[in-house]
mmCIF file of C-alpha atoms in Angstrom:
data_model
loop_
_atom_site.group_PDB
_atom_site.id
_atom_site.type_symbol
_atom_site.label_atom_id
_atom_site.label_comp_id
_atom_site.label_asym_id
_atom_site.label_seq_id
_atom_site.Cartn_x
_atom_site.Cartn_y
_atom_site.Cartn_z
ATOM 1 C CA MET A 1 -11.097 266.991 151.059
ATOM 2 C CA LEU A 2 -7.524 265.778 151.398
ATOM 3 C CA LYS A 3 -5.953 264.451 148.214
ATOM 4 C CA HIS A 4 -3.719 261.541 149.183
ATOM 5 C CA LYS A 5 -2.172 258.784 147.128
ATOM 6 C CA PRO A 6 -3.459 255.257 147.840
ATOM 7 C CA VAL A 7 -1.124 252.808 149.553
ATOM 8 C CA MET A 8 -0.127 250.282 146.912
ATOM 9 C CA SER A 9 0.902 246.636 147.370
ATOM 10 C CA ARG A 10 3.145 244.594 145.098
ATOM 11 C CA ARG A 11 3.786 240.859 145.065
ATOM 12 C CA PHE A 12 7.074 239.134 144.209
ATOM 13 C CA ASN A 13 7.994 235.543 143.479
ATOM 14 C CA ASN A 14 11.609 236.179 142.536
ATOM 15 C CA PHE A 15 14.223 237.158 145.116
ATOM 16 C CA ASN A 16 16.321 239.208 142.695
ATOM 17 C CA ASP A 17 13.290 241.242 141.642
ATOM 18 C CA LEU A 18 12.451 241.933 145.295
ATOM 19 C CA ARG A 19 16.064 242.812 146.100
ATOM 20 C CA HIS A 20 16.207 245.250 143.167
ATOM 21 C CA VAL A 21 13.022 247.062 144.213
ATOM 22 C CA VAL A 22 13.974 247.450 147.891
ATOM 23 C CA GLU A 23 17.443 248.666 146.891
ATOM 24 C CA HIS A 24 15.810 251.414 144.815
ATOM 25 C CA GLU A 25 13.434 252.108 147.706
ATOM 26 C CA GLU A 26 16.369 252.674 150.052
ATOM 27 C CA GLU A 27 18.012 255.085 147.611
ATOM 28 C CA CYS A 28 14.806 257.156 147.407
ATOM 29 C CA THR A 29 13.999 257.238 151.152
ATOM 30 C CA GLN A 30 14.784 260.154 153.456
ATOM 31 C CA TYR A 31 14.187 260.703 157.178
ATOM 32 C CA ASN A 32 13.850 264.465 157.598
ATOM 33 C CA HIS A 33 13.050 266.369 160.776
ATOM 34 C CA ILE A 34 9.618 267.950 160.653
ATOM 35 C CA PRO A 35 10.185 271.614 159.680
ATOM 36 C CA MET A 36 9.312 274.401 162.088
ATOM 37 C CA GLU A 37 6.786 275.741 159.614
ATOM 38 C CA ILE A 38 4.403 273.487 157.685
ATOM 39 C CA ILE A 39 2.139 274.905 154.994
ATOM 40 C CA PHE A 40 -0.538 272.778 153.372
ATOM 41 C CA GLN A 41 -1.512 273.807 149.839
ATOM 42 C CA ASP A 42 -4.449 272.743 147.686
ATOM 43 C CA ASP A 43 -5.234 269.918 150.166
ATOM 44 C CA GLU A 44 -2.433 267.986 148.455
ATOM 45 C CA TYR A 45 1.015 269.516 149.011
ATOM 46 C CA ILE A 46 3.174 270.338 152.010
ATOM 47 C CA ASN A 47 5.542 273.295 151.697
ATOM 48 C CA ASN A 48 5.056 273.240 147.925
ATOM 49 C CA GLN A 49 7.408 270.262 147.806
ATOM 50 C CA TYR A 50 5.882 267.015 149.006
ATOM 51 C CA LYS A 51 2.701 265.065 148.437
ATOM 52 C CA PHE A 52 1.537 262.372 150.853
ATOM 53 C CA ASN A 53 -0.031 258.953 150.666
ATOM 54 C CA THR A 54 -2.880 257.833 152.901
ATOM 55 C CA GLN A 55 -0.738 256.415 155.687
ATOM 56 C CA GLY A 56 1.615 259.413 155.528
ATOM 57 C CA ILE A 57 -1.074 262.018 156.201
ATOM 58 C CA LYS A 58 -2.688 259.698 158.766
ATOM 59 C CA ALA A 59 0.633 259.469 160.592
ATOM 60 C CA LEU A 60 1.158 263.230 160.543
ATOM 61 C CA CYS A 61 -2.361 263.885 161.820
ATOM 62 C CA GLY A 62 -1.873 261.197 164.461
ATOM 63 C CA ALA A 63 1.367 262.807 165.640
ATOM 64 C CA THR A 64 -0.607 265.918 166.642
ATOM 65 C CA GLU A 65 -2.526 263.752 169.144
ATOM 66 C CA VAL A 66 -5.778 265.449 168.083
ATOM 67 C CA ASN A 67 -8.365 262.668 168.093
ATOM 68 C CA GLY A 68 -10.164 262.094 164.793
ATOM 69 C CA LEU A 69 -8.174 264.759 162.943
ATOM 70 C CA PHE A 70 -7.533 262.731 159.793
ATOM 71 C CA ASN A 71 -11.124 261.509 159.477
ATOM 72 C CA ALA A 72 -12.472 265.033 159.924
ATOM 73 C CA MET A 73 -10.096 266.586 157.386
ATOM 74 C CA ASP A 74 -10.695 263.794 154.907
ATOM 75 C CA ALA A 75 -14.462 264.244 155.161
ATOM 76 C CA VAL A 76 -14.461 267.971 154.355
ATOM 77 C CA GLU A 77 -15.763 268.505 150.822
ATOM 78 C CA GLU A 78 -15.127 272.245 150.487
ATOM 79 C CA PRO A 79 -11.838 272.769 148.554
ATOM 80 C CA HIS A 80 -8.915 274.231 150.553
ATOM 81 C CA MET A 81 -10.847 274.035 153.825
ATOM 82 C CA SER A 82 -8.711 271.142 155.109
ATOM 83 C CA SER A 83 -5.507 272.991 154.232
ATOM 84 C CA THR A 84 -6.692 276.147 155.995
ATOM 85 C CA PHE A 85 -7.582 274.314 159.185
ATOM 86 C CA LEU A 86 -4.394 272.199 159.246
ATOM 87 C CA ASN A 87 -2.213 275.265 158.665
ATOM 88 C CA THR A 88 -3.793 276.925 161.697
ATOM 89 C CA LEU A 89 -3.626 273.837 163.905
ATOM 90 C CA ILE A 90 -0.172 272.500 163.111
ATOM 91 C CA ASN A 91 1.502 275.869 163.604
ATOM 92 C CA GLN A 92 0.121 276.281 167.139
ATOM 93 C CA ASP A 93 2.830 276.151 169.806
ATOM 94 C CA ASP A 94 1.378 273.113 171.602
ATOM 95 C CA ILE A 95 1.201 271.113 168.362
ATOM 96 C CA ARG A 96 4.704 272.183 167.351
ATOM 97 C CA ASN A 97 5.977 270.885 170.674
ATOM 98 C CA LYS A 98 4.346 267.502 170.033
ATOM 99 C CA LEU A 99 5.956 267.306 166.596
ATOM 100 C CA ALA A 100 9.395 268.401 167.827
ATOM 101 C CA GLY A 101 11.991 265.663 167.384
ATOM 102 C CA LYS A 102 9.827 263.627 165.017
ATOM 103 C CA ARG A 103 10.855 262.925 161.432
ATOM 104 C CA LEU A 104 8.985 262.648 158.170
ATOM 105 C CA VAL A 105 9.629 259.496 156.168
ATOM 106 C CA ILE A 106 9.762 260.554 152.524
ATOM 107 C CA VAL A 107 10.022 258.209 149.543
ATOM 108 C CA GLY A 108 10.742 260.201 146.411
ATOM 109 C CA ASP A 109 8.400 263.182 146.683
ATOM 110 C CA THR A 110 5.830 261.463 148.909
ATOM 111 C CA ILE A 111 5.496 261.557 152.689
ATOM 112 C CA VAL A 112 4.680 257.993 153.763
ATOM 113 C CA GLY A 113 5.067 258.106 157.535
ATOM 114 C CA VAL A 114 6.291 259.785 160.714
ATOM 115 C CA VAL A 115 8.824 258.297 163.137
ATOM 116 C CA GLY A 116 10.133 259.328 166.526
ATOM 117 C CA SER A 117 13.592 260.464 167.550
ATOM 118 C CA ARG A 118 14.621 257.006 168.804
ATOM 119 C CA TYR A 119 13.595 255.207 165.608
ATOM 120 C CA MET A 120 16.570 253.580 163.870
ATOM 121 C CA PRO A 121 16.040 253.132 160.110
ATOM 122 C CA TYR A 122 16.640 249.546 159.012
ATOM 123 C CA SER A 123 15.922 249.308 155.319
ATOM 124 C CA ASN A 124 14.393 246.305 153.614
ATOM 125 C CA ARG A 125 17.540 246.051 151.509
ATOM 126 C CA GLN A 126 19.716 245.871 154.629
ATOM 127 C CA PHE A 127 17.273 243.416 156.180
ATOM 128 C CA LEU A 128 17.575 241.002 153.239
ATOM 129 C CA ASP A 129 21.339 241.369 153.102
ATOM 130 C CA ASP A 130 21.659 240.634 156.812
ATOM 131 C CA LEU A 131 19.343 237.642 156.497
ATOM 132 C CA PHE A 132 21.807 235.966 154.133
ATOM 133 C CA LYS A 133 25.009 237.536 155.459
ATOM 134 C CA ASP A 134 28.056 235.247 155.904
ATOM 135 C CA ASN A 135 26.260 232.435 154.061
ATOM 136 C CA ASN A 136 23.539 232.251 156.715
ATOM 137 C CA ASN A 137 20.149 230.793 155.828
ATOM 138 C CA GLN A 138 21.299 229.558 152.433
ATOM 139 C CA THR A 139 18.768 226.710 152.617
ATOM 140 C CA LEU A 140 15.931 229.228 152.376
ATOM 141 C CA ALA A 141 14.271 230.039 149.057
ATOM 142 C CA LEU A 142 11.796 232.867 148.513
ATOM 143 C CA GLU A 143 8.299 231.578 147.784
ATOM 144 C CA ARG A 144 6.569 234.942 147.679
ATOM 145 C CA ALA A 145 6.840 238.418 149.151
ATOM 146 C CA THR A 146 4.535 241.396 149.553
ATOM 147 C CA LEU A 147 5.670 245.014 149.645
ATOM 148 C CA THR A 148 3.042 247.501 150.835
ATOM 149 C CA CYS A 149 4.640 250.936 150.741
ATOM 150 C CA THR A 150 7.723 250.242 152.915
ATOM 151 C CA LYS A 151 6.245 247.251 154.765
ATOM 152 C CA MET A 152 7.757 243.994 153.529
ATOM 153 C CA THR A 153 6.549 240.482 154.304
ATOM 154 C CA ALA A 154 8.742 237.777 152.760
ATOM 155 C CA ASN A 155 7.865 234.083 152.943
ATOM 156 C CA PHE A 156 10.718 231.611 152.552
ATOM 157 C CA VAL A 157 10.652 227.809 152.491
ATOM 158 C CA GLU A 158 13.415 225.372 153.333
ATOM 159 C CA GLN A 159 14.701 223.790 150.130
ATOM 160 C CA HIS A 160 15.426 220.430 151.745
ATOM 161 C CA GLN A 161 12.968 220.233 154.608
ATOM 162 C CA GLY A 162 9.255 219.561 154.944
ATOM 163 C CA PHE A 163 6.871 216.836 156.055
ATOM 164 C CA LYS A 164 4.285 214.445 154.683
ATOM 165 C CA MET A 165 0.727 214.255 155.885
ATOM 166 C CA LYS A 166 -1.272 211.135 156.811
ATOM 167 C CA ASP A 167 -1.623 209.657 153.331
ATOM 168 C CA GLY A 168 2.099 210.016 152.617
ATOM 169 C CA GLU A 169 1.468 211.859 149.360
ATOM 170 C CA ASP A 170 0.348 215.311 150.503
ATOM 171 C CA TYR A 171 3.626 217.126 151.191
ATOM 172 C CA THR A 172 3.931 220.358 153.177
ATOM 173 C CA LYS A 173 6.893 222.706 152.971
ATOM 174 C CA ILE A 174 8.074 224.623 156.015
ATOM 175 C CA GLY A 175 10.056 227.811 156.413
ATOM 176 C CA ILE A 176 9.823 231.314 157.849
ATOM 177 C CA SER A 177 7.821 234.462 157.245
ATOM 178 C CA VAL A 178 9.788 237.608 158.044
ATOM 179 C CA LYS A 179 8.588 241.174 158.256
ATOM 180 C CA ASN A 180 10.168 244.619 158.291
ATOM 181 C CA ASP A 181 8.949 248.176 157.831
ATOM 182 C CA GLY A 182 10.634 251.489 157.099
ATOM 183 C CA ILE A 183 8.118 253.681 158.938
ATOM 184 C CA GLY A 184 7.846 252.000 162.314
ATOM 185 C CA TYR A 185 4.388 250.479 161.874
ATOM 186 C CA VAL A 186 5.648 246.943 162.486
ATOM 187 C CA PRO A 187 8.840 245.669 164.132
ATOM 188 C CA VAL A 188 11.318 243.246 162.624
ATOM 189 C CA SER A 189 9.629 239.908 163.229
ATOM 190 C CA SER A 190 9.515 236.261 162.222
ATOM 191 C CA LYS A 191 6.888 233.521 162.127
ATOM 192 C CA ILE A 192 6.949 229.953 160.879
ATOM 193 C CA TRP A 193 5.356 229.546 157.471
ATOM 194 C CA THR A 194 3.955 226.368 155.947
ATOM 195 C CA LEU A 195 3.033 225.861 152.302
ATOM 196 C CA ARG A 196 1.011 223.104 150.711
ATOM 197 C CA PRO A 197 2.411 222.910 147.136
ATOM 198 C CA LYS A 198 -0.578 220.915 145.910
ATOM 199 C CA CYS A 199 -2.796 224.001 146.087
ATOM 200 C CA LEU A 200 -0.316 226.750 147.127
ATOM 201 C CA ASN A 201 -2.130 227.294 150.427
ATOM 202 C CA GLY A 202 0.077 229.102 152.918
ATOM 203 C CA MET A 203 -0.252 229.536 156.682
ATOM 204 C CA MET A 204 1.620 231.617 159.272
ATOM 205 C CA HIS A 205 2.315 230.254 162.746
ATOM 206 C CA LEU A 206 3.364 232.201 165.817
ATOM 207 C CA VAL A 207 6.562 231.252 167.602
ATOM 208 C CA ASP A 208 5.607 229.745 170.968
ATOM 209 C CA LYS A 209 8.711 230.567 172.968
ATOM 210 C CA GLY A 210 10.765 233.708 173.366
ATOM 211 C CA ILE A 211 10.365 237.117 171.758
ATOM 212 C CA SER A 212 10.098 236.849 167.976
ATOM 213 C CA TYR A 213 10.282 240.552 167.165
ATOM 214 C CA ALA A 214 12.680 243.472 167.533
ATOM 215 C CA LYS A 215 11.865 247.176 167.605
ATOM 216 C CA HIS A 216 13.705 249.633 165.369
ATOM 217 C CA THR A 217 15.929 251.083 168.102
ATOM 218 C CA GLY A 218 19.639 250.990 168.899
ATOM 219 C CA ILE A 219 22.444 250.713 166.361
ATOM 220 C CA GLU A 220 22.541 248.822 163.070
ATOM 221 C CA GLU A 221 24.813 246.081 164.433
ATOM 222 C CA ALA A 222 22.302 245.475 167.213
ATOM 223 C CA MET A 223 19.513 245.083 164.662
ATOM 224 C CA ARG A 224 21.567 242.463 162.837
ATOM 225 C CA SER A 225 22.053 240.554 166.075
ATOM 226 C CA LYS A 226 18.335 240.793 166.899
ATOM 227 C CA LEU A 227 17.459 239.467 163.430
ATOM 228 C CA ASP A 228 19.743 236.458 163.888
ATOM 229 C CA ARG A 229 18.111 235.710 167.237
ATOM 230 C CA ILE A 230 14.515 235.803 166.044
ATOM 231 C CA ILE A 231 15.313 233.709 162.938
ATOM 232 C CA THR A 232 17.003 231.062 165.084
ATOM 233 C CA LEU A 233 14.042 231.106 167.450
ATOM 234 C CA ALA A 234 11.627 230.482 164.584
ATOM 235 C CA LYS A 235 13.665 227.648 163.089
ATOM 236 C CA ASP A 236 13.857 225.948 166.470
ATOM 237 C CA GLN A 237 10.045 225.654 166.341
ATOM 238 C CA TYR A 238 9.833 223.745 163.043
ATOM 239 C CA GLU A 239 9.080 220.405 164.682
ATOM 240 C CA VAL A 240 6.481 221.952 166.991
ATOM 241 C CA ILE A 241 4.616 223.432 164.030
ATOM 242 C CA GLN A 242 4.937 220.214 162.045
ATOM 243 C CA GLU A 243 3.182 218.269 164.796
ATOM 244 C CA ARG A 244 0.610 221.027 165.223
ATOM 245 C CA VAL A 245 -0.375 220.881 161.543
ATOM 246 C CA LYS A 246 -0.457 217.075 161.561
ATOM 247 C CA THR A 247 -2.764 217.182 164.582
ATOM 248 C CA LEU A 248 -5.392 218.890 162.412
ATOM 249 C CA THR A 249 -5.777 215.674 160.408
ATOM 250 C CA GLN A 250 -6.581 213.801 163.644
ATOM 251 C CA VAL A 251 -9.351 216.150 164.750
ATOM 252 C CA PRO A 252 -12.656 215.487 162.937
ATOM 253 C CA TYR A 253 -14.977 218.207 161.759
ATOM 254 C CA THR A 254 -18.445 216.908 162.681
ATOM 255 C CA ASN A 255 -21.976 218.261 162.949
ATOM 256 C CA THR A 256 -21.180 219.463 166.475
ATOM 257 C CA THR A 257 -17.837 221.167 165.804
ATOM 258 C CA ALA A 258 -19.283 224.564 164.906
ATOM 259 C CA LYS A 259 -21.293 224.643 168.146
ATOM 260 C CA THR A 260 -18.166 223.779 170.130
ATOM 261 C CA PHE A 261 -16.275 226.545 168.329
ATOM 262 C CA LEU A 262 -18.900 229.074 169.322
ATOM 263 C CA GLN A 263 -19.245 227.912 172.920
ATOM 264 C CA LEU A 264 -15.461 227.943 173.450
ATOM 265 C CA GLN A 265 -15.023 231.204 171.517
ATOM 266 C CA ALA A 266 -12.596 229.861 168.939
ATOM 267 C CA PRO A 267 -10.721 232.459 166.832
ATOM 268 C CA PHE A 268 -12.751 231.797 163.673
ATOM 269 C CA ASP A 269 -13.235 235.462 162.647
ATOM 270 C CA ILE A 270 -10.621 235.108 159.924
ATOM 271 C CA ILE A 271 -12.429 236.021 156.715
ATOM 272 C CA PRO A 272 -13.634 239.666 156.756
ATOM 273 C CA GLU A 273 -17.137 238.757 155.538
ATOM 274 C CA VAL A 274 -17.534 236.209 158.348
ATOM 275 C CA LYS A 275 -16.329 238.684 160.950
ATOM 276 C CA LYS A 276 -18.943 241.219 159.825
ATOM 277 C CA GLN A 277 -21.734 238.749 160.597
ATOM 278 C CA ARG A 278 -21.088 239.097 164.352
ATOM 279 C CA LEU A 279 -21.589 235.475 165.250
ATOM 280 C CA TYR A 280 -22.942 234.056 168.493
ATOM 281 C CA ASN A 281 -21.089 234.951 171.668
ATOM 282 C CA PRO A 282 -21.850 232.938 174.828
ATOM 283 C CA LYS A 283 -21.238 236.044 176.939
ATOM 284 C CA LYS A 284 -23.907 238.061 175.156
ATOM 285 C CA LYS A 285 -27.217 238.613 176.943
ATOM 286 C CA TYR A 286 -30.254 237.748 174.829
ATOM 287 C CA ALA A 287 -33.844 238.876 175.244
ATOM 288 C CA ASP A 288 -35.069 235.315 175.727
ATOM 289 C CA VAL A 289 -34.258 231.665 175.109
ATOM 290 C CA LEU A 290 -35.708 231.780 171.598
ATOM 291 C CA ALA A 291 -33.474 234.679 170.540
ATOM 292 C CA HIS A 292 -30.485 232.865 172.039
ATOM 293 C CA GLN A 293 -31.193 229.655 170.105
ATOM 294 C CA LYS A 294 -31.927 231.508 166.871
ATOM 295 C CA ASP A 295 -28.591 233.308 166.957
ATOM 296 C CA LEU A 296 -26.756 230.107 167.845
ATOM 297 C CA ASP A 297 -28.371 228.206 164.952
ATOM 298 C CA ARG A 298 -27.604 231.029 162.530
ATOM 299 C CA SER A 299 -23.965 231.112 163.586
ATOM 300 C CA ILE A 300 -23.559 227.331 163.382
ATOM 301 C CA LYS A 301 -24.764 227.413 159.794
ATOM 302 C CA VAL A 302 -22.334 230.199 158.889
ATOM 303 C CA LEU A 303 -19.385 228.200 160.243
ATOM 304 C CA ASP A 304 -20.538 224.922 158.695
ATOM 305 C CA ASP A 305 -20.890 226.621 155.314
ATOM 306 C CA ILE A 306 -17.441 228.238 155.245
ATOM 307 C CA PRO A 307 -15.802 225.494 153.089
ATOM 308 C CA THR A 308 -18.529 225.582 150.446
ATOM 309 C CA THR A 309 -19.071 229.359 150.599
ATOM 310 C CA TYR A 310 -15.457 230.520 150.593
ATOM 311 C CA GLY A 311 -13.311 227.535 149.622
ATOM 312 C CA GLY A 312 -11.681 227.126 146.221
ATOM 313 C CA PRO A 313 -11.740 224.143 143.838
ATOM 314 C CA HIS A 314 -9.557 221.897 146.021
ATOM 315 C CA THR A 315 -11.720 222.516 149.083
ATOM 316 C CA LEU A 316 -14.975 222.004 147.178
ATOM 317 C CA GLU A 317 -13.767 218.782 145.591
ATOM 318 C CA LEU A 318 -12.786 217.408 148.974
ATOM 319 C CA TRP A 319 -15.772 218.721 150.929
ATOM 320 C CA ASN A 320 -18.299 217.446 148.405
ATOM 321 C CA SER A 321 -16.622 214.092 147.857
ATOM 322 C CA GLY A 322 -18.860 211.077 148.424
ATOM 323 C CA TYR A 323 -15.829 208.890 149.043
ATOM 324 C CA ARG A 324 -14.844 210.444 152.354
ATOM 325 C CA ASP A 325 -16.712 209.297 155.430
ATOM 326 C CA LYS A 326 -15.651 212.339 157.426
ATOM 327 C CA HIS A 327 -13.821 215.648 157.238
ATOM 328 C CA SER A 328 -10.948 216.804 159.409
ATOM 329 C CA MET A 329 -9.974 220.153 160.848
ATOM 330 C CA TYR A 330 -7.112 220.114 158.360
ATOM 331 C CA ASP A 331 -9.692 220.118 155.557
ATOM 332 C CA TYR A 332 -11.634 222.896 157.285
ATOM 333 C CA VAL A 333 -8.659 225.195 157.880
ATOM 334 C CA GLU A 334 -7.527 224.711 154.282
ATOM 335 C CA ALA A 335 -10.773 226.390 153.196
ATOM 336 C CA PHE A 336 -9.487 229.612 154.771
ATOM 337 C CA THR A 337 -6.020 229.413 153.248
ATOM 338 C CA GLU A 338 -7.351 228.568 149.793
ATOM 339 C CA HIS A 339 -9.790 231.466 150.007
ATOM 340 C CA ALA A 340 -6.886 233.753 150.957
ATOM 341 C CA GLN A 341 -5.430 233.348 147.484
ATOM 342 C CA LYS A 342 -8.448 235.163 146.022
ATOM 343 C CA ARG A 343 -7.878 238.288 148.118
ATOM 344 C CA ASP A 344 -5.604 241.303 147.829
ATOM 345 C CA GLU A 345 -2.075 240.959 149.158
ATOM 346 C CA GLU A 346 -2.610 242.379 152.650
ATOM 347 C CA THR A 347 -5.876 240.536 153.243
ATOM 348 C CA GLN A 348 -4.236 237.289 152.122
ATOM 349 C CA LEU A 349 -1.519 237.753 154.743
ATOM 350 C CA GLU A 350 -4.113 238.485 157.441
ATOM 351 C CA ILE A 351 -6.144 235.372 156.585
ATOM 352 C CA GLU A 352 -3.040 233.158 156.527
ATOM 353 C CA ALA A 353 -2.048 234.505 159.947
ATOM 354 C CA GLY A 354 -5.586 233.920 161.234
ATOM 355 C CA ALA A 355 -5.521 230.330 159.968
ATOM 356 C CA GLY A 356 -2.296 229.790 161.918
ATOM 357 C CA ILE A 357 -3.908 231.134 165.087
ATOM 358 C CA LEU A 358 -6.906 228.845 164.584
ATOM 359 C CA THR A 359 -4.565 225.885 164.060
ATOM 360 C CA ALA A 360 -2.842 226.606 167.381
ATOM 361 C CA TRP A 361 -6.214 226.935 169.108
ATOM 362 C CA VAL A 362 -7.425 223.591 167.725
ATOM 363 C CA ASN A 363 -4.222 221.968 168.939
ATOM 364 C CA ASP A 364 -4.844 223.363 172.445
ATOM 365 C CA HIS A 365 -8.500 222.201 172.438
ATOM 366 C CA LYS A 366 -8.153 218.963 170.506
ATOM 367 C CA GLU A 367 -9.643 216.820 173.287
ATOM 368 C CA GLU A 368 -12.860 218.882 173.369
ATOM 369 C CA LEU A 369 -13.030 218.568 169.570
ATOM 370 C CA GLY A 370 -12.851 214.749 169.494
ATOM 371 C CA TYR A 371 -9.138 214.164 168.877
ATOM 372 C CA LEU A 372 -8.553 210.746 167.281
ATOM 373 C CA PRO A 373 -4.838 209.860 167.446
ATOM 374 C CA PHE A 374 -3.625 207.421 164.827
#
């Protein structure tokens, strides 16, 4: 069985702390051409020099283009068997040719990824420096950031910009969520990010117009220019996202909403446990009418119960309140974003992105959902 280090995530709420860590990360990172000879030892070392984390050995196995290689090697229980097989495979001429020109990404003594010959390293330290270069984006303040190996997601809010909701008291901050990665898994990208300070619920929103990402290719100056472009593109969408979020308060959540969600195939598979339940799909063929109705009823209940099953204290207080005559889609979506705070860093980001996708979908289907403009 392969012995690989787990991929760890860290969370930051202070910009200087984040900047210090990514600066150290850059100092410890190398991009080395894959050597002509690779020797695995003890299912843990490569060339008696490097260890690997989970995504590093996955990337190396993936670069061989042998389907299922990592899963097979990781499943072998006999000691040294994985090393023996990989030593034979990787030193074959056809596999060597596939690895030619590729580089190992090494942080300290650990292989964390594999990149191609055209990949242009753009460190998280350089990314942050370019974001605020020449006094740009000085109105942004870091709210929180997640660093998973070399993948960084940093959420910033505008210090002097935001919007109030219907009651005039519930304030929402707006800003950007930016992402970068040192091993090519994700491109440089930006989304709009909203934060409800009352309960710290965050949500990511896709940019509607233009290309909001940039691949790690070209020269460093080009990357800086690409970053400026995608940040400007995101900021230009602030008002669009503001109106989109406000629209949620004008769409009621009623006893027929869940059925409409299912019939229109809304993107509600946001929480992993909900996704596993494989809810009703109108395109699925059922054995008979009874089976069809049973699955539909089951799925409606799952969706109706999301606020009380997964929501936190703010959601439960609101959803169970006897003083509200109805609930809104804003209340419903907040159940997802409040639940996200209970999860690990990467799952939280995925749920917040899913909530943003659902918000956009509701905005596009507001008429079918009973939109009630003020």
